[in-house]
């Protein structure tokens, strides 16, 4: 099978530096990447028919509907614009979604942008991962991503026989490759010993096994074949795409091999006409947020469940840049950095650079006709794969990208967010989740000291958590419920030294987190929980364990009614026969909701434009930014123009405005606070225009009871002192 | 390539839906849609879901999509938008030629979100937009701009509420049907002047699922409805730069959809319009951007719109889409209009955005 729609090519790429903390606001990062990609393609924003944007959880940037927040920065003002996401797989989903825009024939050009700003999360972005787990059945266990990586890495080592030292070779390779990448955040020459000696976070995961958290944006330009041939002598085409999403019941699958990645790869290969990936693909950019993940994914990309080929390639040096199967020539997430969605698109950009011969020092030794990039994410659940190729190996070329240095890229690294004008904010995000039919019975089981499941009458699986329908049998209703034994077998485990928010556990304390296959349930139907009454060094794969329950009076109907699982004594008898039960009847008394909250807080930089605004406001001043594209002065100050998609300089391009010259363009008298509670006294929100500038400033008006407010009234900005942030923007009526 | 709606399912809308988990709510809508399409989930190629993290309460909410629509391990991705944005994305996907049939899903468990205004306030720009007051403030600003630049009055805005909530009485799926007078609306508790409490759609729970297919793959579909055109666009996300009197997003989206559907005079060529009315003034603003004349107003939101059915987050446009499909099949029940062969459905993402989508649907019989 070959590609059926229109052929789609990548003709330009742009990116910011990858940094731990960027001063730029999310939109400012996106804008710089987009502008570079347009320049690289030789197009302007007016040539772009549609924009699509990839960015992963809203909890990173700390903006609800952050795709909407990024519209201007992505160059999508007044254009068709869609944001997509599939967790960590988003970056490689981005060109796939862009490909749909063009391959469908609906658009000729599509700007694809991926952005992630993780640094606003306070105290650490890892905290955002607590709420990727099921709110009703898992979050009470206080898990985070490092825990499930530890669980998966442990399983991978167990199944494929890797040692920690062998896996560390990947970290060494990627960080070395990244030394030649202009955007790289943590490129360095390290040894296996360095990895082994780095702090242990959640065995087997150590600090240097992990990619860093990062802020960055990446963009590419996609066009149809006609435009690509007009603008490029040798376009790089998207030859195949694949994406697959597995069940959210992550404890129900063997974590050793990512079938969903292999299925996505198979889809992409079928489109690209690839039957022997190891022979027909020249370079590989598997997702490498952790070092073992690159190998885990290579097994899937090579369609080799035995894992032998990947091992051979790793140990023979074939994965090096001058090897037969270069892997992560960019430096990958481990070396360049891991601003989730932007990482995947960085890998796509690397294929574009390599295949078009403009990778400079990173150019692999062999001729490159074809490459594959892949990303992965969610609850170890999604695989996204793109195959790109040219119509012949291209000569090495001297271009901006082949010569690019870090200083050529935008992205201002901060030591501390509080070094610049910043805004502290804690949203109150609370929920109560209706348990529904199946989980009411499941949670009632915990309250009664029972682990409960339900059986599908079609496939026969006895499933935990209990569900009301079978997800693999065409949503067949599931009506048989059972009490199961509270014993099981450890499938995989991790020995954690960190909390859900990445803070260290008290010294000497280790949290043992395991996936346990419960006796009587369908084999490998697991439950994630903690182990205790055992020394960490004695935990093994396959060990038998039994639940230790809280006293009945303390149980509330939650997974933590099981305090922990302990080793099962050799002489303890187990009756694993499931006992059928009558499910709980739903009525006004039994239909309950499970409480939840998203416990995040943020410290945002004001961005380059915002910094100028709040620095001025502190002194009672106001400036706008001159835009040569619009030949106008924009307020608030801006680091880019969303109409021309050109960079602006809020400082160098500043034009002083009179802060006393404001005019009310519109106002609203508001009666509620941000949470919807009635205010003691109504407040007045005003939108204020300033002569000589386009745009406006929103803020609140200082008023007294009985004041009359009208559109057109003259107002002045009130000096804020040191404080930054919209709650400190006040106006008063000019006398 | 022609793309049709093969089947559709809707579960809702409810002011609250205790007793149904979000999974069970969605599974019911999905089962209805598959039954309607004459397909099993296993026969469908992939899915597009439409979700926002903080509305669902998850980070990377796409994780929790596949199971309740029976699509685990299939090609699935999630977009952020109104349900109609999901339809537009799925239509493109089918037109690549790589997929024959797709599911589009969106849902709301708004009743489970205990701090709705906090969530909405969190959608504003942290540097410039979060003023610490009700996030509906922008609706007040918009309505003032709109009334100031048009011939509409506050009473016209109130009339939208009166009409839609009255229409909802004839829609068995709408929980907010009511007979109101203009004075009820204008005299209701002020939230962000000139917007009163009754000018804002109340939240509701629901799930909507549609099965789309390439026309040549939909030969077994019971009563397919043709998707003749789709369009979507976003106004300026920088609210300091946006023209708040006009919905550019709606206008650009409508032009795209009309053009693709080959419509020259959409107001005459469409028998019914479904227009986002999450805020009452927005219905009038959208009507203007969609090029609808006042003569067509009796045929706008015959199901009661969001004011009558509820604000269902990403599923809000889905409720209108569901009704449009039923209307074109002659299955809309008490509010069925006679002789409707073409419908235009509009969706808006709500504040603080001007992101909109439009689909033109046509009966095939």
mmCIF file of N, CA and C in Angstrom, chain A residues 4-5 58 62 64 68 72 78-80 83-86 97 106 131-135 243-248 378-379 381 425 428 430-434 436-438 474 586 604 614 635 642-643 666-669 671-672 674 676 687 696 726, chain B residues 19 21 23-24 41-42 51 53-54 56 58-59 62-64 66-67 73-75 78-80 89 92 96-98 109 112 114-115 117-119 121-123 126-127 130-131 134 144-145 189 191-193 230 232 234 236-237 240-241 260 349 355:
data_model
loop_
_atom_site.group_PDB
_atom_site.id
_atom_site.type_symbol
_atom_site.label_atom_id
_atom_site.label_comp_id
_atom_site.label_asym_id
_atom_site.label_seq_id
_atom_site.Cartn_x
_atom_site.Cartn_y
_atom_site.Cartn_z
ATOM 1 N N UNK A 4 -2.193 7.359 -0.126
ATOM 2 C CA UNK A 4 -3.313 7.562 -1.045
ATOM 3 C C UNK A 4 -3.618 9.031 -1.279
ATOM 4 N N UNK A 5 -3.400 9.874 -0.262
ATOM 5 C CA UNK A 5 -3.712 11.282 -0.410
ATOM 6 C C UNK A 5 -2.609 12.019 -1.147
ATOM 7 N N UNK A 58 -2.045 20.731 29.961
ATOM 8 C CA UNK A 58 -2.224 22.145 30.307
ATOM 9 C C UNK A 58 -1.562 22.446 31.645
ATOM 10 N N UNK A 62 0.396 25.795 32.718
ATOM 11 C CA UNK A 62 -0.455 26.381 33.738
ATOM 12 C C UNK A 62 -1.499 27.314 33.165
ATOM 13 N N UNK A 64 -5.478 26.870 31.470
ATOM 14 C CA UNK A 64 -6.597 26.072 30.971
ATOM 15 C C UNK A 64 -6.830 26.433 29.501
ATOM 16 N N UNK A 68 -5.645 27.506 23.107
ATOM 17 C CA UNK A 68 -6.233 28.805 22.763
ATOM 18 C C UNK A 68 -5.265 29.934 23.119
ATOM 19 N N UNK A 72 -2.014 33.093 18.989
ATOM 20 C CA UNK A 72 -1.266 34.207 18.392
ATOM 21 C C UNK A 72 0.191 33.807 18.166
ATOM 22 N N UNK A 78 -6.763 34.433 12.980
ATOM 23 C CA UNK A 78 -7.680 34.489 11.825
ATOM 24 C C UNK A 78 -7.416 33.370 10.819
ATOM 25 N N UNK A 79 -6.896 32.261 11.308
ATOM 26 C CA UNK A 79 -6.662 31.105 10.429
ATOM 27 C C UNK A 79 -7.340 29.867 11.022
ATOM 28 N N UNK A 80 -7.547 28.855 10.168
ATOM 29 C CA UNK A 80 -7.985 27.564 10.694
ATOM 30 C C UNK A 80 -6.889 27.014 11.603
ATOM 31 N N UNK A 83 -5.601 22.409 17.868
ATOM 32 C CA UNK A 83 -4.579 21.857 18.773
ATOM 33 C C UNK A 83 -4.907 20.380 19.010
ATOM 34 N N UNK A 84 -3.871 19.561 19.033
ATOM 35 C CA UNK A 84 -4.045 18.134 19.284
ATOM 36 C C UNK A 84 -3.110 17.729 20.415
ATOM 37 N N UNK A 85 -3.375 16.608 21.045
ATOM 38 C CA UNK A 85 -2.427 16.074 22.018
ATOM 39 C C UNK A 85 -2.664 14.595 22.253
ATOM 40 N N UNK A 86 -1.577 13.895 22.481
ATOM 41 C CA UNK A 86 -1.604 12.494 22.924
ATOM 42 C C UNK A 86 -0.443 12.318 23.911
ATOM 43 N N UNK A 97 -0.888 15.174 12.265
ATOM 44 C CA UNK A 97 -2.096 15.992 12.130
ATOM 45 C C UNK A 97 -1.914 17.022 11.019
ATOM 46 N N UNK A 106 -7.364 19.622 1.654
ATOM 47 C CA UNK A 106 -8.093 20.784 2.184
ATOM 48 C C UNK A 106 -7.196 22.029 2.180
ATOM 49 N N UNK A 131 -1.855 13.732 38.301
ATOM 50 C CA UNK A 131 -3.218 13.693 37.771
ATOM 51 C C UNK A 131 -3.299 13.071 36.381
ATOM 52 N N UNK A 132 -2.255 12.341 35.985
ATOM 53 C CA UNK A 132 -2.427 11.505 34.783
ATOM 54 C C UNK A 132 -3.022 10.151 35.186
ATOM 55 N N UNK A 133 -2.995 9.856 36.481
ATOM 56 C CA UNK A 133 -3.516 8.566 36.943
ATOM 57 C C UNK A 133 -5.029 8.670 37.179
ATOM 58 N N UNK A 134 -5.681 7.510 37.173
ATOM 59 C CA UNK A 134 -7.132 7.484 37.346
ATOM 60 C C UNK A 134 -7.510 8.143 38.660
ATOM 61 N N UNK A 135 -8.411 9.138 38.581
ATOM 62 C CA UNK A 135 -8.698 9.916 39.780
ATOM 63 C C UNK A 135 -9.403 9.117 40.855
ATOM 64 N N UNK A 243 -0.263 5.927 14.291
ATOM 65 C CA UNK A 243 -0.499 6.328 15.684
ATOM 66 C C UNK A 243 -1.511 5.368 16.294
ATOM 67 N N UNK A 244 -1.213 4.909 17.479
ATOM 68 C CA UNK A 244 -2.088 3.953 18.155
ATOM 69 C C UNK A 244 -2.162 4.296 19.639
ATOM 70 N N UNK A 245 -3.344 4.119 20.218
ATOM 71 C CA UNK A 245 -3.550 4.410 21.639
ATOM 72 C C UNK A 245 -4.140 3.179 22.310
ATOM 73 N N UNK A 246 -3.425 2.674 23.288
ATOM 74 C CA UNK A 246 -3.860 1.459 23.986
ATOM 75 C C UNK A 246 -4.798 1.832 25.141
ATOM 76 N N UNK A 247 -5.299 0.836 25.813
ATOM 77 C CA UNK A 247 -6.233 1.032 26.923
ATOM 78 C C UNK A 247 -5.609 1.868 28.043
ATOM 79 N N UNK A 248 -6.484 2.580 28.777
ATOM 80 C CA UNK A 248 -6.012 3.331 29.937
ATOM 81 C C UNK A 248 -5.780 2.418 31.134
ATOM 82 N N UNK A 378 1.418 9.190 27.431
ATOM 83 C CA UNK A 378 0.253 8.852 28.245
ATOM 84 C C UNK A 378 0.649 7.821 29.301
ATOM 85 N N UNK A 379 -0.274 6.955 29.654
ATOM 86 C CA UNK A 379 0.039 5.936 30.668
ATOM 87 C C UNK A 379 0.685 4.738 29.975
ATOM 88 N N UNK A 381 1.212 4.103 26.796
ATOM 89 C CA UNK A 381 -0.027 3.756 26.123
ATOM 90 C C UNK A 381 -0.088 4.159 24.657
ATOM 91 N N UNK A 425 0.598 32.185 41.247
ATOM 92 C CA UNK A 425 -0.827 31.907 41.084
ATOM 93 C C UNK A 425 -1.127 30.468 41.502
ATOM 94 N N UNK A 428 -7.699 27.043 42.219
ATOM 95 C CA UNK A 428 -8.441 26.140 43.094
ATOM 96 C C UNK A 428 -9.229 25.193 42.183
ATOM 97 N N UNK A 430 -11.032 21.869 41.995
ATOM 98 C CA UNK A 430 -11.604 20.767 42.768
ATOM 99 C C UNK A 430 -12.736 20.089 42.003
ATOM 100 N N UNK A 431 -12.842 18.809 42.229
ATOM 101 C CA UNK A 431 -13.803 17.989 41.484
ATOM 102 C C UNK A 431 -14.469 16.982 42.431
ATOM 103 N N UNK A 432 -15.549 16.378 41.970
ATOM 104 C CA UNK A 432 -16.148 15.221 42.643
ATOM 105 C C UNK A 432 -16.651 14.307 41.539
ATOM 106 N N UNK A 433 -16.034 13.140 41.426
ATOM 107 C CA UNK A 433 -16.274 12.272 40.264
ATOM 108 C C UNK A 433 -17.368 11.272 40.548
ATOM 109 N N UNK A 434 -18.411 11.298 39.735
ATOM 110 C CA UNK A 434 -19.456 10.289 39.888
ATOM 111 C C UNK A 434 -18.846 8.902 39.684
ATOM 112 N N UNK A 436 -20.438 6.019 39.386
ATOM 113 C CA UNK A 436 -21.163 5.211 38.414
ATOM 114 C C UNK A 436 -21.385 3.809 38.927
ATOM 115 N N UNK A 437 -21.912 2.987 38.063
ATOM 116 C CA UNK A 437 -22.376 1.663 38.456
ATOM 117 C C UNK A 437 -21.221 0.752 38.865
ATOM 118 N N UNK A 438 -20.267 0.571 37.995
ATOM 119 C CA UNK A 438 -19.231 -0.439 38.243
ATOM 120 C C UNK A 438 -18.316 -0.038 39.394
ATOM 121 N N UNK A 474 -16.533 -4.696 21.928
ATOM 122 C CA UNK A 474 -17.565 -3.813 21.362
ATOM 123 C C UNK A 474 -18.521 -3.265 22.406
ATOM 124 N N UNK A 586 -27.762 0.993 42.698
ATOM 125 C CA UNK A 586 -27.576 2.448 42.741
ATOM 126 C C UNK A 586 -28.863 3.138 43.175
ATOM 127 N N UNK A 604 4.811 32.167 37.068
ATOM 128 C CA UNK A 604 4.974 32.477 35.637
ATOM 129 C C UNK A 604 5.940 33.645 35.462
ATOM 130 N N UNK A 614 5.315 45.482 33.039
ATOM 131 C CA UNK A 614 5.251 45.565 34.497
ATOM 132 C C UNK A 614 6.434 46.341 35.085
ATOM 133 N N UNK A 635 0.149 47.935 22.094
ATOM 134 C CA UNK A 635 0.104 47.737 23.537
ATOM 135 C C UNK A 635 -0.779 46.524 23.811
ATOM 136 N N UNK A 642 1.586 39.284 15.860
ATOM 137 C CA UNK A 642 0.817 38.098 15.471
ATOM 138 C C UNK A 642 0.272 38.198 14.056
ATOM 139 N N UNK A 643 0.291 39.394 13.471
ATOM 140 C CA UNK A 643 -0.209 39.527 12.098
ATOM 141 C C UNK A 643 0.897 39.252 11.084
ATOM 142 N N UNK A 666 -14.416 50.055 26.866
ATOM 143 C CA UNK A 666 -15.569 49.265 27.325
ATOM 144 C C UNK A 666 -15.368 48.987 28.801
ATOM 145 N N UNK A 667 -16.459 48.691 29.477
ATOM 146 C CA UNK A 667 -16.339 48.340 30.890
ATOM 147 C C UNK A 667 -17.426 47.358 31.274
ATOM 148 N N UNK A 668 -17.222 46.687 32.377
ATOM 149 C CA UNK A 668 -18.246 45.787 32.904
ATOM 150 C C UNK A 668 -18.184 45.855 34.427
ATOM 151 N N UNK A 669 -19.352 46.003 35.032
ATOM 152 C CA UNK A 669 -19.409 45.989 36.499
ATOM 153 C C UNK A 669 -19.620 44.539 36.916
ATOM 154 N N UNK A 671 -19.862 41.373 39.660
ATOM 155 C CA UNK A 671 -20.453 41.167 40.982
ATOM 156 C C UNK A 671 -19.929 39.913 41.668
ATOM 157 N N UNK A 672 -19.025 39.216 41.006
ATOM 158 C CA UNK A 672 -18.534 37.966 41.589
ATOM 159 C C UNK A 672 -17.011 37.942 41.513
ATOM 160 N N UNK A 674 -13.360 35.558 41.307
ATOM 161 C CA UNK A 674 -12.935 34.592 40.291
ATOM 162 C C UNK A 674 -13.510 33.199 40.539
ATOM 163 N N UNK A 676 -16.614 32.773 41.634
ATOM 164 C CA UNK A 676 -18.069 32.843 41.498
ATOM 165 C C UNK A 676 -18.765 33.249 42.780
ATOM 166 N N UNK A 687 -11.611 48.164 29.851
ATOM 167 C CA UNK A 687 -10.695 47.995 28.722
ATOM 168 C C UNK A 687 -10.327 49.403 28.277
ATOM 169 N N UNK A 696 -5.038 47.563 23.633
ATOM 170 C CA UNK A 696 -5.661 48.121 24.827
ATOM 171 C C UNK A 696 -5.029 47.469 26.048
ATOM 172 N N UNK A 726 -1.683 40.849 36.522
ATOM 173 C CA UNK A 726 -2.901 41.570 36.130
ATOM 174 C C UNK A 726 -3.716 42.079 37.316
ATOM 175 N N UNK B 19 -24.540 8.539 39.354
ATOM 176 C CA UNK B 19 -24.981 7.197 38.990
ATOM 177 C C UNK B 19 -24.392 6.748 37.676
ATOM 178 N N UNK B 21 -20.772 7.065 35.702
ATOM 179 C CA UNK B 21 -19.416 7.592 35.615
ATOM 180 C C UNK B 21 -19.239 8.196 34.227
ATOM 181 N N UNK B 23 -17.159 7.368 32.115
ATOM 182 C CA UNK B 23 -16.973 6.251 31.174
ATOM 183 C C UNK B 23 -18.322 5.674 30.750
ATOM 184 N N UNK B 24 -19.199 5.481 31.737
ATOM 185 C CA UNK B 24 -20.502 4.880 31.437
ATOM 186 C C UNK B 24 -21.364 5.823 30.602
ATOM 187 N N UNK B 41 -17.893 -1.549 17.086
ATOM 188 C CA UNK B 41 -16.703 -0.725 17.310
ATOM 189 C C UNK B 41 -15.480 -1.318 16.608
ATOM 190 N N UNK B 42 -15.410 -2.636 16.619
ATOM 191 C CA UNK B 42 -14.235 -3.300 16.025
ATOM 192 C C UNK B 42 -14.146 -3.073 14.522
ATOM 193 N N UNK B 51 -11.384 17.020 23.932
ATOM 194 C CA UNK B 51 -11.365 17.174 25.392
ATOM 195 C C UNK B 51 -10.376 18.234 25.816
ATOM 196 N N UNK B 53 -8.086 19.264 29.324
ATOM 197 C CA UNK B 53 -7.612 18.658 30.571
ATOM 198 C C UNK B 53 -8.418 19.079 31.790
ATOM 199 N N UNK B 54 -8.536 20.383 32.005
ATOM 200 C CA UNK B 54 -9.096 20.824 33.280
ATOM 201 C C UNK B 54 -10.611 20.709 33.328
ATOM 202 N N UNK B 56 -11.922 17.892 32.175
ATOM 203 C CA UNK B 56 -12.036 16.465 32.493
ATOM 204 C C UNK B 56 -11.397 16.154 33.842
ATOM 205 N N UNK B 58 -8.219 15.670 34.355
ATOM 206 C CA UNK B 58 -6.989 14.903 34.162
ATOM 207 C C UNK B 58 -5.919 15.774 33.516
ATOM 208 N N UNK B 59 -4.670 15.404 33.717
ATOM 209 C CA UNK B 59 -3.614 15.912 32.851
ATOM 210 C C UNK B 59 -3.481 14.918 31.714
ATOM 211 N N UNK B 62 -6.409 12.673 27.148
ATOM 212 C CA UNK B 62 -6.577 11.737 26.034
ATOM 213 C C UNK B 62 -6.347 10.293 26.453
ATOM 214 N N UNK B 63 -5.629 10.099 27.563
ATOM 215 C CA UNK B 63 -5.382 8.731 28.052
ATOM 216 C C UNK B 63 -6.672 7.958 28.238
ATOM 217 N N UNK B 64 -7.694 8.707 28.703
ATOM 218 C CA UNK B 64 -8.909 8.026 29.141
ATOM 219 C C UNK B 64 -9.988 8.006 28.063
ATOM 220 N N UNK B 66 -9.913 5.763 24.949
ATOM 221 C CA UNK B 66 -10.201 4.609 24.087
ATOM 222 C C UNK B 66 -11.214 3.612 24.635
ATOM 223 N N UNK B 67 -11.217 3.353 25.944
ATOM 224 C CA UNK B 67 -11.976 2.213 26.456
ATOM 225 C C UNK B 67 -13.479 2.362 26.296
ATOM 226 N N UNK B 73 -6.214 0.524 21.272
ATOM 227 C CA UNK B 73 -5.143 0.153 20.316
ATOM 228 C C UNK B 73 -5.411 0.627 18.891
ATOM 229 N N UNK B 74 -6.449 1.414 18.701
ATOM 230 C CA UNK B 74 -6.689 1.927 17.344
ATOM 231 C C UNK B 74 -6.067 3.319 17.203
ATOM 232 N N UNK B 75 -5.994 3.816 15.981
ATOM 233 C CA UNK B 75 -5.484 5.184 15.790
ATOM 234 C C UNK B 75 -6.446 6.199 16.420
ATOM 235 N N UNK B 78 -6.529 13.239 20.324
ATOM 236 C CA UNK B 78 -7.472 14.155 20.958
ATOM 237 C C UNK B 78 -7.173 15.563 20.491
ATOM 238 N N UNK B 79 -8.212 16.307 20.218
ATOM 239 C CA UNK B 79 -8.018 17.716 19.912
ATOM 240 C C UNK B 79 -8.790 18.551 20.929
ATOM 241 N N UNK B 80 -8.419 19.810 20.999
ATOM 242 C CA UNK B 80 -9.106 20.728 21.892
ATOM 243 C C UNK B 80 -9.973 21.606 21.019
ATOM 244 N N UNK B 89 -11.706 17.743 11.881
ATOM 245 C CA UNK B 89 -10.450 16.998 11.851
ATOM 246 C C UNK B 89 -10.664 15.591 11.294
ATOM 247 N N UNK B 92 -11.058 15.538 7.516
ATOM 248 C CA UNK B 92 -9.749 15.609 6.840
ATOM 249 C C UNK B 92 -9.064 14.252 6.857
ATOM 250 N N UNK B 96 -7.796 11.791 3.593
ATOM 251 C CA UNK B 96 -6.439 11.376 3.207
ATOM 252 C C UNK B 96 -6.476 10.058 2.445
ATOM 253 N N UNK B 97 -7.607 9.338 2.588
ATOM 254 C CA UNK B 97 -7.720 8.043 1.918
ATOM 255 C C UNK B 97 -7.199 6.890 2.749
ATOM 256 N N UNK B 98 -6.628 7.172 3.903
ATOM 257 C CA UNK B 98 -6.056 6.113 4.735
ATOM 258 C C UNK B 98 -7.076 5.522 5.702
ATOM 259 N N UNK B 109 -18.804 16.397 31.951
ATOM 260 C CA UNK B 109 -19.248 16.061 33.305
ATOM 261 C C UNK B 109 -19.116 17.349 34.110
ATOM 262 N N UNK B 112 -19.402 17.553 37.772
ATOM 263 C CA UNK B 112 -18.311 17.040 38.613
ATOM 264 C C UNK B 112 -17.226 18.083 38.855
ATOM 265 N N UNK B 114 -16.244 21.216 40.530
ATOM 266 C CA UNK B 114 -16.797 21.974 41.653
ATOM 267 C C UNK B 114 -16.416 23.448 41.613
ATOM 268 N N UNK B 115 -15.381 23.779 40.860
ATOM 269 C CA UNK B 115 -14.904 25.172 40.831
ATOM 270 C C UNK B 115 -14.855 25.654 39.383
ATOM 271 N N UNK B 117 -15.887 28.374 37.788
ATOM 272 C CA UNK B 117 -15.402 29.714 37.471
ATOM 273 C C UNK B 117 -13.884 29.810 37.665
ATOM 274 N N UNK B 118 -13.360 29.104 38.654
ATOM 275 C CA UNK B 118 -11.907 29.067 38.842
ATOM 276 C C UNK B 118 -11.232 28.474 37.605
ATOM 277 N N UNK B 119 -11.821 27.412 37.083
ATOM 278 C CA UNK B 119 -11.247 26.765 35.894
ATOM 279 C C UNK B 119 -11.255 27.749 34.730
ATOM 280 N N UNK B 121 -11.387 31.056 34.848
ATOM 281 C CA UNK B 121 -10.449 32.147 35.145
ATOM 282 C C UNK B 121 -9.016 31.727 34.789
ATOM 283 N N UNK B 122 -8.745 30.450 34.971
ATOM 284 C CA UNK B 122 -7.426 29.870 34.704
ATOM 285 C C UNK B 122 -7.128 29.834 33.194
ATOM 286 N N UNK B 123 -8.147 30.063 32.371
ATOM 287 C CA UNK B 123 -7.938 30.058 30.920
ATOM 288 C C UNK B 123 -7.398 31.393 30.407
ATOM 289 N N UNK B 126 -1.996 34.506 32.080
ATOM 290 C CA UNK B 126 -1.570 34.790 33.458
ATOM 291 C C UNK B 126 -0.929 36.164 33.617
ATOM 292 N N UNK B 127 -0.356 36.697 32.549
ATOM 293 C CA UNK B 127 0.326 37.989 32.658
ATOM 294 C C UNK B 127 -0.647 39.162 32.577
ATOM 295 N N UNK B 130 -5.893 37.593 34.023
ATOM 296 C CA UNK B 130 -6.530 37.066 35.240
ATOM 297 C C UNK B 130 -6.686 38.196 36.256
ATOM 298 N N UNK B 131 -7.841 38.815 36.218
ATOM 299 C CA UNK B 131 -8.043 40.030 37.007
ATOM 300 C C UNK B 131 -8.533 39.737 38.415
ATOM 301 N N UNK B 134 -14.779 37.626 38.391
ATOM 302 C CA UNK B 134 -15.460 36.615 37.588
ATOM 303 C C UNK B 134 -14.918 36.561 36.155
ATOM 304 N N UNK B 144 -21.086 44.798 25.595
ATOM 305 C CA UNK B 144 -21.131 46.256 25.482
ATOM 306 C C UNK B 144 -20.610 46.718 24.119
ATOM 307 N N UNK B 145 -19.498 46.142 23.685
ATOM 308 C CA UNK B 145 -18.980 46.487 22.343
ATOM 309 C C UNK B 145 -20.011 46.151 21.266
ATOM 310 N N UNK B 189 -30.266 38.515 38.249
ATOM 311 C CA UNK B 189 -29.077 38.933 38.999
ATOM 312 C C UNK B 189 -27.943 39.296 38.048
ATOM 313 N N UNK B 191 -24.289 39.624 36.649
ATOM 314 C CA UNK B 191 -23.017 38.914 36.874
ATOM 315 C C UNK B 191 -21.868 39.817 36.443
ATOM 316 N N UNK B 192 -21.932 40.252 35.205
ATOM 317 C CA UNK B 192 -20.925 41.162 34.661
ATOM 318 C C UNK B 192 -21.680 42.051 33.687
ATOM 319 N N UNK B 193 -22.122 43.182 34.143
ATOM 320 C CA UNK B 193 -23.038 44.011 33.358
ATOM 321 C C UNK B 193 -22.495 44.248 31.951
ATOM 322 N N UNK B 230 -16.979 21.907 5.867
ATOM 323 C CA UNK B 230 -16.519 22.209 7.223
ATOM 324 C C UNK B 230 -15.597 23.424 7.175
ATOM 325 N N UNK B 232 -13.297 26.133 10.076
ATOM 326 C CA UNK B 232 -12.992 26.513 11.452
ATOM 327 C C UNK B 232 -11.927 27.602 11.425
ATOM 328 N N UNK B 234 -9.863 30.808 14.143
ATOM 329 C CA UNK B 234 -9.719 31.440 15.449
ATOM 330 C C UNK B 234 -9.513 32.930 15.280
ATOM 331 N N UNK B 236 -8.343 36.565 17.224
ATOM 332 C CA UNK B 236 -7.091 36.863 17.920
ATOM 333 C C UNK B 236 -7.175 36.396 19.377
ATOM 334 N N UNK B 237 -6.172 35.638 19.808
ATOM 335 C CA UNK B 237 -6.177 35.162 21.199
ATOM 336 C C UNK B 237 -5.689 36.229 22.164
ATOM 337 N N UNK B 240 -6.466 41.917 24.173
ATOM 338 C CA UNK B 240 -6.212 43.361 24.098
ATOM 339 C C UNK B 240 -6.238 43.836 22.647
ATOM 340 N N UNK B 241 -6.062 42.914 21.703
ATOM 341 C CA UNK B 241 -6.005 43.273 20.283
ATOM 342 C C UNK B 241 -7.280 42.885 19.524
ATOM 343 N N UNK B 260 -17.021 25.331 0.647
ATOM 344 C CA UNK B 260 -16.831 23.902 0.366
ATOM 345 C C UNK B 260 -18.165 23.241 -0.006
ATOM 346 N N UNK B 349 -15.926 27.932 21.140
ATOM 347 C CA UNK B 349 -15.237 27.335 22.273
ATOM 348 C C UNK B 349 -15.548 27.997 23.604
ATOM 349 N N UNK B 355 -12.725 31.161 18.938
ATOM 350 C CA UNK B 355 -12.451 30.007 18.072
ATOM 351 C C UNK B 355 -13.768 29.307 17.765
#
